[in-house]
Amino acid sequence: KKKIAVMTSGGDSPGMNAAVRAVVRTGIHFGCDVFAVYEGYEGLLRGGEYLKKMAWEDVRGWLSEGGTLIGTARSMEFKKREGRKQAAGNLIEQGIDALVVCGGDGSLTGADLFRHEWPSLVEDLVKDGRFTEEQVTPYRNLKIVGLVGSIDNDMSGTDSTIGAYSALERICEMVDYIDATAKSHSRAFVVEVMGRHCGWLALMAGIATGADYIFIPERAVPHGQWQDELKEVCQRHRAKGRRNNTIIVAEGAIDDQLNPVTCEDVKNVLIELGLDTKVTILGHVQRGGTAVAHDRWLATLQGVDAVKAILEMTPETPSPLIGILENKIIRMPLVESVKLTQSVAAAIESKNFDKAISLRDTEFIE
Ligand code: ADP
């Protein structure tokens, strides 16, 4: 009987539970045993009760639960080969040789590395005397499938990541609340949203709420000049009768000399304009709450395809990432997607912002 494990890793995101539910139930539907790994890679390292065989009813009601019920963690140990060897041993002990990982690019990079190393880790486990040759014979290869769980929508090659639309929805709600009080007092508000390397949340929230100005890492503002431009835009909007100003700042916003642009920097500029200005840092409320419908069905369709991908995979198949492109669920090589994602960060670091934007394939950043 085929045994599959599913785990969530890295930052949590709404919809991860729907993904786990889909993997568990699809696996059972196809006659597999499905295990949930609790606490991300930490759980893999600890083994034992951290690997729990799931029944159909164990995931009942999970579509509407926020966060991740099987837990997530950051694991320093898994970054070391010794840790990954321990993890491999724990999986083999349960007879598991297929793993669905729902996480961000860090988690998926780790997963792909784990797969490539697997045969040599198994060799080492035999050398160490943990298993005999016969015991490991059926487990010479590991199958990995990636699902992207991230509120930032920062993975290249897929249009949306599990959790991004939920976070966006939450941000828009909060900005609407802020706008109401801002209008009452004729104030300006500077709102910081998440997105360390990716401005998707800030950009989309800005469009959806009609913000005056948006700061994102990919469209870095001109050093020493953005202040005047910001003033001009806010004044123009005020002159047209707007009673408030809303500026959305991504956590990772920068100018074109790579200096961070913080909410305080923006606030100080608006104060120079004579505007009564407040800063709101939304923080972790953006991650919380239940998943919106988009994330529930995205996670469900992708979870179903993840199991199918595992059942179809051969040792030669590159580890797939399940994505969505133009409304179709697709599979692409996980490494390529991670590489593309990292090249966006590299483009920003080398001040090649046009390239960063073209790699983001979000046409309307321009
Ligand atoms: P995210 O998956 O959200 O990007 P992290 O980058 O923190 O979050 O990664 C989550 C976990 O994945 C890490 O704590 C670590 O255990 C594992 N991981 C990340 N990068 C690697 C890597 N290059 N090699 C091995 N494991 C990694």
Short mmCIF file of C-alpha atoms and ligand atoms in Angstrom, two decimals:
data_model
loop_
_atom_site.label_atom_id
_atom_site.label_comp_id
_atom_site.label_asym_id
_atom_site.label_seq_id
_atom_site.Cartn_x
_atom_site.Cartn_y
_atom_site.Cartn_z
CA LYS A 1 0.00 0.00 0.00
CA LYS A 2 1.34 3.40 -1.00
CA LYS A 3 2.10 5.65 1.95
CA ILE A 4 2.09 9.43 1.57
CA ALA A 5 2.94 12.12 4.10
CA VAL A 6 1.70 15.70 4.00
CA MET A 7 3.11 18.64 5.92
CA THR A 8 2.95 22.42 6.24
CA SER A 9 6.15 24.40 6.68
CA GLY A 10 7.48 27.95 6.95
CA GLY A 11 5.06 30.81 7.54
CA ASP A 12 1.45 29.71 7.97
CA SER A 13 -1.20 30.83 5.51
CA PRO A 14 -4.98 30.54 5.31
CA GLY A 15 -5.93 27.58 3.13
CA MET A 16 -3.18 25.26 4.33
CA ASN A 17 -5.79 23.19 6.18
CA ALA A 18 -7.83 22.85 3.00
CA ALA A 19 -4.69 21.59 1.24
CA VAL A 20 -3.99 19.01 3.95
CA ARG A 21 -7.61 17.91 3.89
CA ALA A 22 -7.54 17.45 0.13
CA VAL A 23 -4.31 15.42 0.23
CA VAL A 24 -5.62 13.20 3.03
CA ARG A 25 -8.94 12.48 1.38
CA THR A 26 -7.62 12.11 -2.16
CA GLY A 27 -4.93 9.74 -0.89
CA ILE A 28 -7.51 7.64 0.92
CA HIS A 29 -9.72 7.72 -2.18
CA PHE A 30 -6.89 6.22 -4.24
CA GLY A 31 -6.23 3.54 -1.62
CA CYS A 32 -3.16 5.10 0.02
CA ASP A 33 -2.30 5.52 3.68
CA VAL A 34 -1.85 9.22 4.40
CA PHE A 35 0.19 10.56 7.30
CA ALA A 36 0.21 14.14 8.56
CA VAL A 37 3.59 15.40 9.71
CA TYR A 38 3.06 17.70 12.69
CA GLU A 39 5.27 20.80 13.25
CA GLY A 40 6.86 20.94 9.79
CA TYR A 41 10.41 19.64 9.37
CA GLU A 42 10.79 19.57 13.16
CA GLY A 43 8.18 16.83 13.22
CA LEU A 44 9.99 14.87 10.52
CA LEU A 45 13.13 15.00 12.64
CA ARG A 46 11.36 13.86 15.77
CA GLY A 47 9.32 11.12 14.08
CA GLY A 48 7.12 8.85 16.19
CA GLU A 49 3.93 10.56 17.24
CA TYR A 50 4.73 13.54 15.00
CA LEU A 51 3.79 11.32 12.04
CA LYS A 52 0.11 10.61 12.45
CA LYS A 53 -1.93 8.38 10.17
CA MET A 54 -5.02 10.30 9.15
CA ALA A 55 -8.53 9.00 8.68
CA TRP A 56 -11.17 10.57 6.44
CA GLU A 57 -12.97 12.15 9.41
CA ASP A 58 -9.78 13.56 10.95
CA VAL A 59 -9.91 16.47 8.52
CA ARG A 60 -13.63 17.13 8.73
CA GLY A 61 -14.43 20.83 8.99
CA TRP A 62 -10.90 21.89 8.05
CA LEU A 63 -11.94 24.00 5.04
CA SER A 64 -13.07 26.85 7.26
CA GLU A 65 -10.21 26.74 9.79
CA GLY A 66 -7.50 29.42 9.62
CA GLY A 67 -3.78 28.84 10.10
CA THR A 68 -2.49 25.28 9.96
CA LEU A 69 -3.90 22.71 12.38
CA ILE A 70 -0.96 20.31 11.96
CA GLY A 71 1.41 23.08 12.98
CA THR A 72 4.39 24.60 11.26
CA ALA A 73 7.87 25.40 12.47
CA ARG A 74 11.23 26.68 11.35
CA SER A 75 13.85 23.96 11.73
CA MET A 76 17.56 24.73 11.85
CA GLU A 77 18.32 21.02 12.17
CA PHE A 78 16.70 20.19 8.83
CA LYS A 79 19.12 22.57 7.14
CA LYS A 80 21.91 20.17 8.17
CA ARG A 81 22.53 16.86 6.45
CA GLU A 82 22.54 15.06 9.80
CA GLY A 83 19.03 16.32 10.47
CA ARG A 84 17.80 15.27 7.06
CA LYS A 85 19.28 11.80 7.60
CA GLN A 86 17.32 11.49 10.84
CA ALA A 87 14.17 12.64 9.00
CA ALA A 88 14.72 10.09 6.22
CA GLY A 89 15.09 7.33 8.81
CA ASN A 90 11.82 8.32 10.47
CA LEU A 91 9.97 8.20 7.15
CA ILE A 92 11.41 4.82 6.19
CA GLU A 93 10.45 3.47 9.59
CA GLN A 94 6.82 4.21 8.72
CA GLY A 95 7.25 2.96 5.16
CA ILE A 96 6.72 6.43 3.68
CA ASP A 97 8.48 7.46 0.47
CA ALA A 98 6.28 10.29 -0.79
CA LEU A 99 5.94 13.72 0.72
CA VAL A 100 3.65 16.63 -0.11
CA VAL A 101 5.07 19.86 1.29
CA CYS A 102 2.93 22.99 1.53
CA GLY A 103 5.14 25.98 2.27
CA GLY A 104 7.12 28.87 0.88
CA ASP A 105 10.22 28.86 -1.30
CA GLY A 106 12.49 28.00 1.67
CA SER A 107 10.47 24.92 2.55
CA LEU A 108 10.27 23.81 -1.07
CA THR A 109 13.99 24.31 -1.64
CA GLY A 110 14.61 22.14 1.42
CA ALA A 111 12.19 19.52 0.10
CA ASP A 112 13.89 19.29 -3.27
CA LEU A 113 17.31 19.03 -1.66
CA PHE A 114 15.96 16.25 0.58
CA ARG A 115 14.82 14.32 -2.46
CA HIS A 116 18.15 14.62 -4.27
CA GLU A 117 20.06 13.56 -1.22
CA TRP A 118 17.69 10.76 -0.31
CA PRO A 119 19.55 7.83 -1.95
CA SER A 120 22.78 8.76 -0.18
CA LEU A 121 20.97 9.37 3.11
CA VAL A 122 19.52 5.87 2.82
CA GLU A 123 23.03 4.49 2.17
CA ASP A 124 24.26 6.21 5.32
CA LEU A 125 21.36 4.85 7.37
CA VAL A 126 22.37 1.33 6.30
CA LYS A 127 26.04 2.07 7.12
CA ASP A 128 24.99 3.37 10.52
CA GLY A 129 23.15 0.10 11.13
CA ARG A 130 19.70 1.69 11.52
CA PHE A 131 18.33 -0.46 8.67
CA THR A 132 19.45 -3.47 6.63
CA GLU A 133 19.80 -3.44 2.82
CA GLU A 134 16.61 -5.50 2.55
CA GLN A 135 14.67 -3.09 4.73
CA VAL A 136 15.53 -0.06 2.58
CA THR A 137 15.20 -1.75 -0.81
CA PRO A 138 11.61 -0.55 -1.42
CA TYR A 139 12.52 3.00 -0.35
CA ARG A 140 15.44 3.91 -2.60
CA ASN A 141 13.71 7.01 -3.96
CA LEU A 142 11.69 9.78 -2.39
CA LYS A 143 8.85 11.52 -4.19
CA ILE A 144 8.31 15.19 -3.42
CA VAL A 145 5.45 17.39 -4.54
CA GLY A 146 5.25 21.07 -3.61
CA LEU A 147 2.23 23.24 -2.92
CA VAL A 148 2.87 26.93 -2.36
CA GLY A 149 1.42 28.16 0.89
CA SER A 150 2.31 31.82 1.34
CA ILE A 151 0.34 35.00 1.93
CA ASP A 152 2.90 37.05 -0.03
CA ASN A 153 2.10 35.56 -3.48
CA ASP A 154 5.82 35.58 -4.05
CA MET A 155 6.35 32.39 -6.07
CA SER A 156 7.19 32.75 -9.75
CA GLY A 157 5.37 30.59 -12.26
CA THR A 158 2.07 30.43 -10.44
CA ASP A 159 -0.60 33.13 -10.47
CA SER A 160 -1.62 32.79 -6.86
CA THR A 161 -0.30 31.07 -3.78
CA ILE A 162 -2.49 29.46 -1.12
CA GLY A 163 -3.38 32.22 1.37
CA ALA A 164 -2.60 35.30 -0.71
CA TYR A 165 -6.20 36.23 -1.51
CA SER A 166 -7.24 35.69 2.12
CA ALA A 167 -4.55 38.08 3.33
CA LEU A 168 -5.49 40.57 0.63
CA GLU A 169 -9.13 40.41 1.70
CA ARG A 170 -8.17 41.04 5.33
CA ILE A 171 -5.93 43.99 4.38
CA CYS A 172 -8.67 45.59 2.29
CA GLU A 173 -11.15 45.26 5.15
CA MET A 174 -8.67 46.93 7.52
CA VAL A 175 -7.87 49.73 5.08
CA ASP A 176 -11.61 50.37 4.65
CA TYR A 177 -11.90 50.73 8.43
CA ILE A 178 -8.94 53.08 8.50
CA ASP A 179 -10.32 55.12 5.61
CA ALA A 180 -13.59 55.67 7.47
CA THR A 181 -11.91 57.23 10.48
CA ALA A 182 -9.39 59.04 8.29
CA LYS A 183 -12.17 60.71 6.30
CA SER A 184 -13.91 61.77 9.49
CA HIS A 185 -10.81 63.60 10.74
CA SER A 186 -9.34 64.59 7.35
CA ARG A 187 -6.27 62.56 8.19
CA ALA A 188 -3.57 60.78 6.26
CA PHE A 189 -2.78 57.16 7.11
CA VAL A 190 0.34 55.24 6.25
CA VAL A 191 -0.40 51.51 6.33
CA GLU A 192 2.31 48.88 6.38
CA VAL A 193 1.40 45.51 4.89
CA MET A 194 3.39 42.28 4.71
CA GLY A 195 5.65 41.39 1.79
CA ARG A 196 9.35 41.44 2.47
CA HIS A 197 10.48 40.77 -1.08
CA CYS A 198 7.22 40.93 -2.93
CA GLY A 199 4.87 43.86 -3.34
CA TRP A 200 1.84 41.90 -4.53
CA LEU A 201 -0.22 42.42 -1.36
CA ALA A 202 0.58 46.14 -1.20
CA LEU A 203 -0.12 46.65 -4.89
CA MET A 204 -3.39 44.74 -4.96
CA ALA A 205 -4.60 46.28 -1.70
CA GLY A 206 -3.71 49.73 -3.01
CA ILE A 207 -5.69 49.17 -6.19
CA ALA A 208 -8.62 47.62 -4.37
CA THR A 209 -8.93 50.43 -1.83
CA GLY A 210 -7.95 53.34 -4.09
CA ALA A 211 -4.83 54.34 -2.18
CA ASP A 212 -3.04 57.57 -3.06
CA TYR A 213 0.41 56.03 -3.27
CA ILE A 214 1.91 52.53 -3.02
CA PHE A 215 5.49 51.59 -2.12
CA ILE A 216 6.70 48.15 -3.25
CA PRO A 217 10.19 46.64 -3.57
CA GLU A 218 9.92 45.91 -7.30
CA ARG A 219 9.11 49.50 -8.28
CA ALA A 220 11.67 51.25 -6.12
CA VAL A 221 11.03 54.99 -5.83
CA PRO A 222 13.71 57.49 -6.93
CA HIS A 223 16.09 58.28 -4.10
CA GLY A 224 15.73 61.84 -2.82
CA GLN A 225 12.87 62.57 -5.23
CA TRP A 226 9.98 60.41 -4.11
CA GLN A 227 9.24 62.78 -1.27
CA ASP A 228 8.27 65.61 -3.63
CA GLU A 229 6.31 63.28 -5.87
CA LEU A 230 4.38 61.91 -2.89
CA LYS A 231 3.56 65.42 -1.72
CA GLU A 232 2.42 66.43 -5.19
CA VAL A 233 0.14 63.38 -5.53
CA CYS A 234 -1.45 63.84 -2.11
CA GLN A 235 -1.99 67.54 -2.67
CA ARG A 236 -3.54 66.92 -6.09
CA HIS A 237 -5.99 64.43 -4.58
CA ARG A 238 -6.84 66.83 -1.75
CA ALA A 239 -7.40 69.62 -4.27
CA LYS A 240 -9.95 67.39 -6.00
CA GLY A 241 -11.89 67.13 -2.75
CA ARG A 242 -10.47 63.99 -1.16
CA ARG A 243 -10.74 64.26 2.62
CA ASN A 244 -8.15 61.61 3.47
CA ASN A 245 -4.95 60.08 2.15
CA THR A 246 -3.97 56.43 2.26
CA ILE A 247 -0.43 55.32 1.55
CA ILE A 248 0.31 51.60 1.42
CA VAL A 249 3.86 50.56 2.21
CA ALA A 250 5.09 47.00 1.67
CA GLU A 251 7.32 45.75 4.46
CA GLY A 252 10.21 45.49 2.00
CA ALA A 253 9.70 48.87 0.27
CA ILE A 254 12.93 50.52 -0.88
CA ASP A 255 14.20 53.44 -2.91
CA ASP A 256 16.34 52.89 -5.99
CA GLN A 257 19.51 53.11 -3.90
CA LEU A 258 18.17 50.15 -1.92
CA ASN A 259 17.49 52.22 1.21
CA PRO A 260 14.41 51.00 3.05
CA VAL A 261 11.37 53.25 2.86
CA THR A 262 9.57 52.92 6.18
CA CYS A 263 6.19 54.13 7.34
CA GLU A 264 7.96 56.68 9.54
CA ASP A 265 9.83 58.10 6.51
CA VAL A 266 6.53 58.47 4.67
CA LYS A 267 4.79 59.93 7.70
CA ASN A 268 7.47 62.60 8.11
CA VAL A 269 6.99 63.71 4.52
CA LEU A 270 3.24 64.01 4.97
CA ILE A 271 3.68 65.97 8.18
CA GLU A 272 5.81 68.45 6.23
CA LEU A 273 2.73 68.90 4.04
CA GLY A 274 0.79 69.84 7.14
CA LEU A 275 -1.29 66.65 7.13
CA ASP A 276 -2.42 65.08 10.39
CA THR A 277 -0.75 61.70 9.78
CA LYS A 278 -0.99 58.35 11.55
CA VAL A 279 0.82 55.08 10.97
CA THR A 280 -0.87 51.65 11.18
CA ILE A 281 1.21 48.50 10.93
CA LEU A 282 -1.25 45.71 10.21
CA GLY A 283 1.08 42.89 11.32
CA HIS A 284 -0.12 39.37 11.92
CA VAL A 285 -3.85 40.00 11.56
CA GLN A 286 -3.05 39.68 7.85
CA ARG A 287 -2.27 36.00 8.32
CA GLY A 288 -5.21 35.23 10.55
CA GLY A 289 -8.80 34.28 10.04
CA THR A 290 -10.39 31.77 7.74
CA ALA A 291 -9.46 31.31 4.12
CA VAL A 292 -11.53 33.08 1.47
CA ALA A 293 -13.34 30.91 -1.09
CA HIS A 294 -10.55 31.34 -3.66
CA ASP A 295 -7.94 29.89 -1.34
CA ARG A 296 -10.21 27.02 -0.30
CA TRP A 297 -10.82 25.81 -3.81
CA LEU A 298 -7.28 26.54 -4.94
CA ALA A 299 -5.89 24.46 -2.06
CA THR A 300 -8.43 21.70 -2.69
CA LEU A 301 -7.77 21.39 -6.44
CA GLN A 302 -4.02 21.57 -5.89
CA GLY A 303 -4.14 19.02 -3.07
CA VAL A 304 -6.01 16.61 -5.32
CA ASP A 305 -3.46 17.10 -8.10
CA ALA A 306 -0.56 16.67 -5.67
CA VAL A 307 -1.68 13.13 -4.89
CA LYS A 308 -2.23 12.36 -8.58
CA ALA A 309 1.27 13.70 -9.31
CA ILE A 310 2.76 11.41 -6.68
CA LEU A 311 1.00 8.38 -8.10
CA GLU A 312 2.23 9.22 -11.62
CA MET A 313 5.82 10.13 -10.71
CA THR A 314 8.86 8.08 -11.69
CA PRO A 315 12.33 8.52 -10.15
CA GLU A 316 13.26 10.54 -13.24
CA THR A 317 10.38 13.03 -12.97
CA PRO A 318 11.63 16.37 -11.60
CA SER A 319 9.84 17.26 -8.34
CA PRO A 320 6.71 19.07 -9.42
CA LEU A 321 5.21 22.18 -7.98
CA ILE A 322 1.45 22.42 -8.35
CA GLY A 323 0.50 25.88 -9.51
CA ILE A 324 -2.30 27.76 -11.21
CA LEU A 325 -1.82 29.57 -14.50
CA GLU A 326 -4.63 31.38 -16.30
CA ASN A 327 -7.17 29.51 -14.20
CA LYS A 328 -5.79 26.06 -14.90
CA ILE A 329 -4.10 23.86 -12.33
CA ILE A 330 -0.64 23.10 -13.68
CA ARG A 331 2.52 21.23 -12.72
CA MET A 332 5.97 22.68 -13.22
CA PRO A 333 9.43 21.67 -12.06
CA LEU A 334 9.80 22.93 -8.52
CA VAL A 335 13.46 23.91 -8.95
CA GLU A 336 12.69 26.15 -11.92
CA SER A 337 10.04 27.99 -10.02
CA VAL A 338 12.30 28.48 -7.00
CA LYS A 339 15.14 29.63 -9.27
CA LEU A 340 12.89 32.18 -10.98
CA THR A 341 11.67 33.42 -7.60
CA GLN A 342 15.23 33.88 -6.40
CA SER A 343 16.15 35.71 -9.59
CA VAL A 344 13.55 38.37 -8.77
CA ALA A 345 15.27 39.00 -5.43
CA ALA A 346 18.64 39.08 -7.21
CA ALA A 347 17.33 41.59 -9.78
CA ILE A 348 16.13 43.88 -7.00
CA GLU A 349 19.46 43.60 -5.18
CA SER A 350 21.31 44.58 -8.35
CA LYS A 351 18.93 47.52 -8.82
CA ASN A 352 17.53 46.03 -12.01
CA PHE A 353 13.93 46.92 -11.20
CA ASP A 354 12.61 46.58 -14.75
CA LYS A 355 13.81 42.99 -14.78
CA ALA A 356 12.25 42.35 -11.37
CA ILE A 357 8.92 43.58 -12.67
CA SER A 358 9.09 41.57 -15.88
CA LEU A 359 9.90 38.44 -13.87
CA ARG A 360 6.91 39.04 -11.63
CA ASP A 361 4.59 38.80 -14.61
CA THR A 362 2.11 41.13 -12.98
CA GLU A 363 1.53 43.34 -16.00
CA PHE A 364 -0.03 46.29 -14.24
CA ILE A 365 2.89 47.09 -11.90
CA GLU A 366 3.90 49.58 -14.62
P1 ADP B 1 9.22 29.50 3.82
O1 ADP B 1 8.99 28.08 3.45
O2 ADP B 1 7.94 30.18 4.21
O3 ADP B 1 10.00 30.25 2.76
P2 ADP B 1 11.60 29.29 5.53
O4 ADP B 1 12.49 29.89 4.51
O5 ADP B 1 11.74 29.70 6.94
O6 ADP B 1 10.06 29.53 5.18
O7 ADP B 1 11.77 27.71 5.46
C1 ADP B 1 11.09 26.86 6.35
C2 ADP B 1 11.97 25.72 6.74
O8 ADP B 1 12.40 24.99 5.58
C3 ADP B 1 13.27 26.12 7.43
O9 ADP B 1 13.11 26.33 8.81
C4 ADP B 1 14.17 24.93 7.15
O10 ADP B 1 13.93 23.88 8.06
C5 ADP B 1 13.71 24.48 5.77
N1 ADP B 1 14.61 25.04 4.74
C6 ADP B 1 14.60 26.27 4.21
N2 ADP B 1 15.58 26.45 3.32
C7 ADP B 1 16.26 25.28 3.28
C8 ADP B 1 17.42 24.80 2.57
N3 ADP B 1 18.07 25.57 1.68
N4 ADP B 1 17.84 23.54 2.82
C9 ADP B 1 17.19 22.76 3.69
N5 ADP B 1 16.12 23.14 4.39
C10 ADP B 1 15.65 24.38 4.21
#
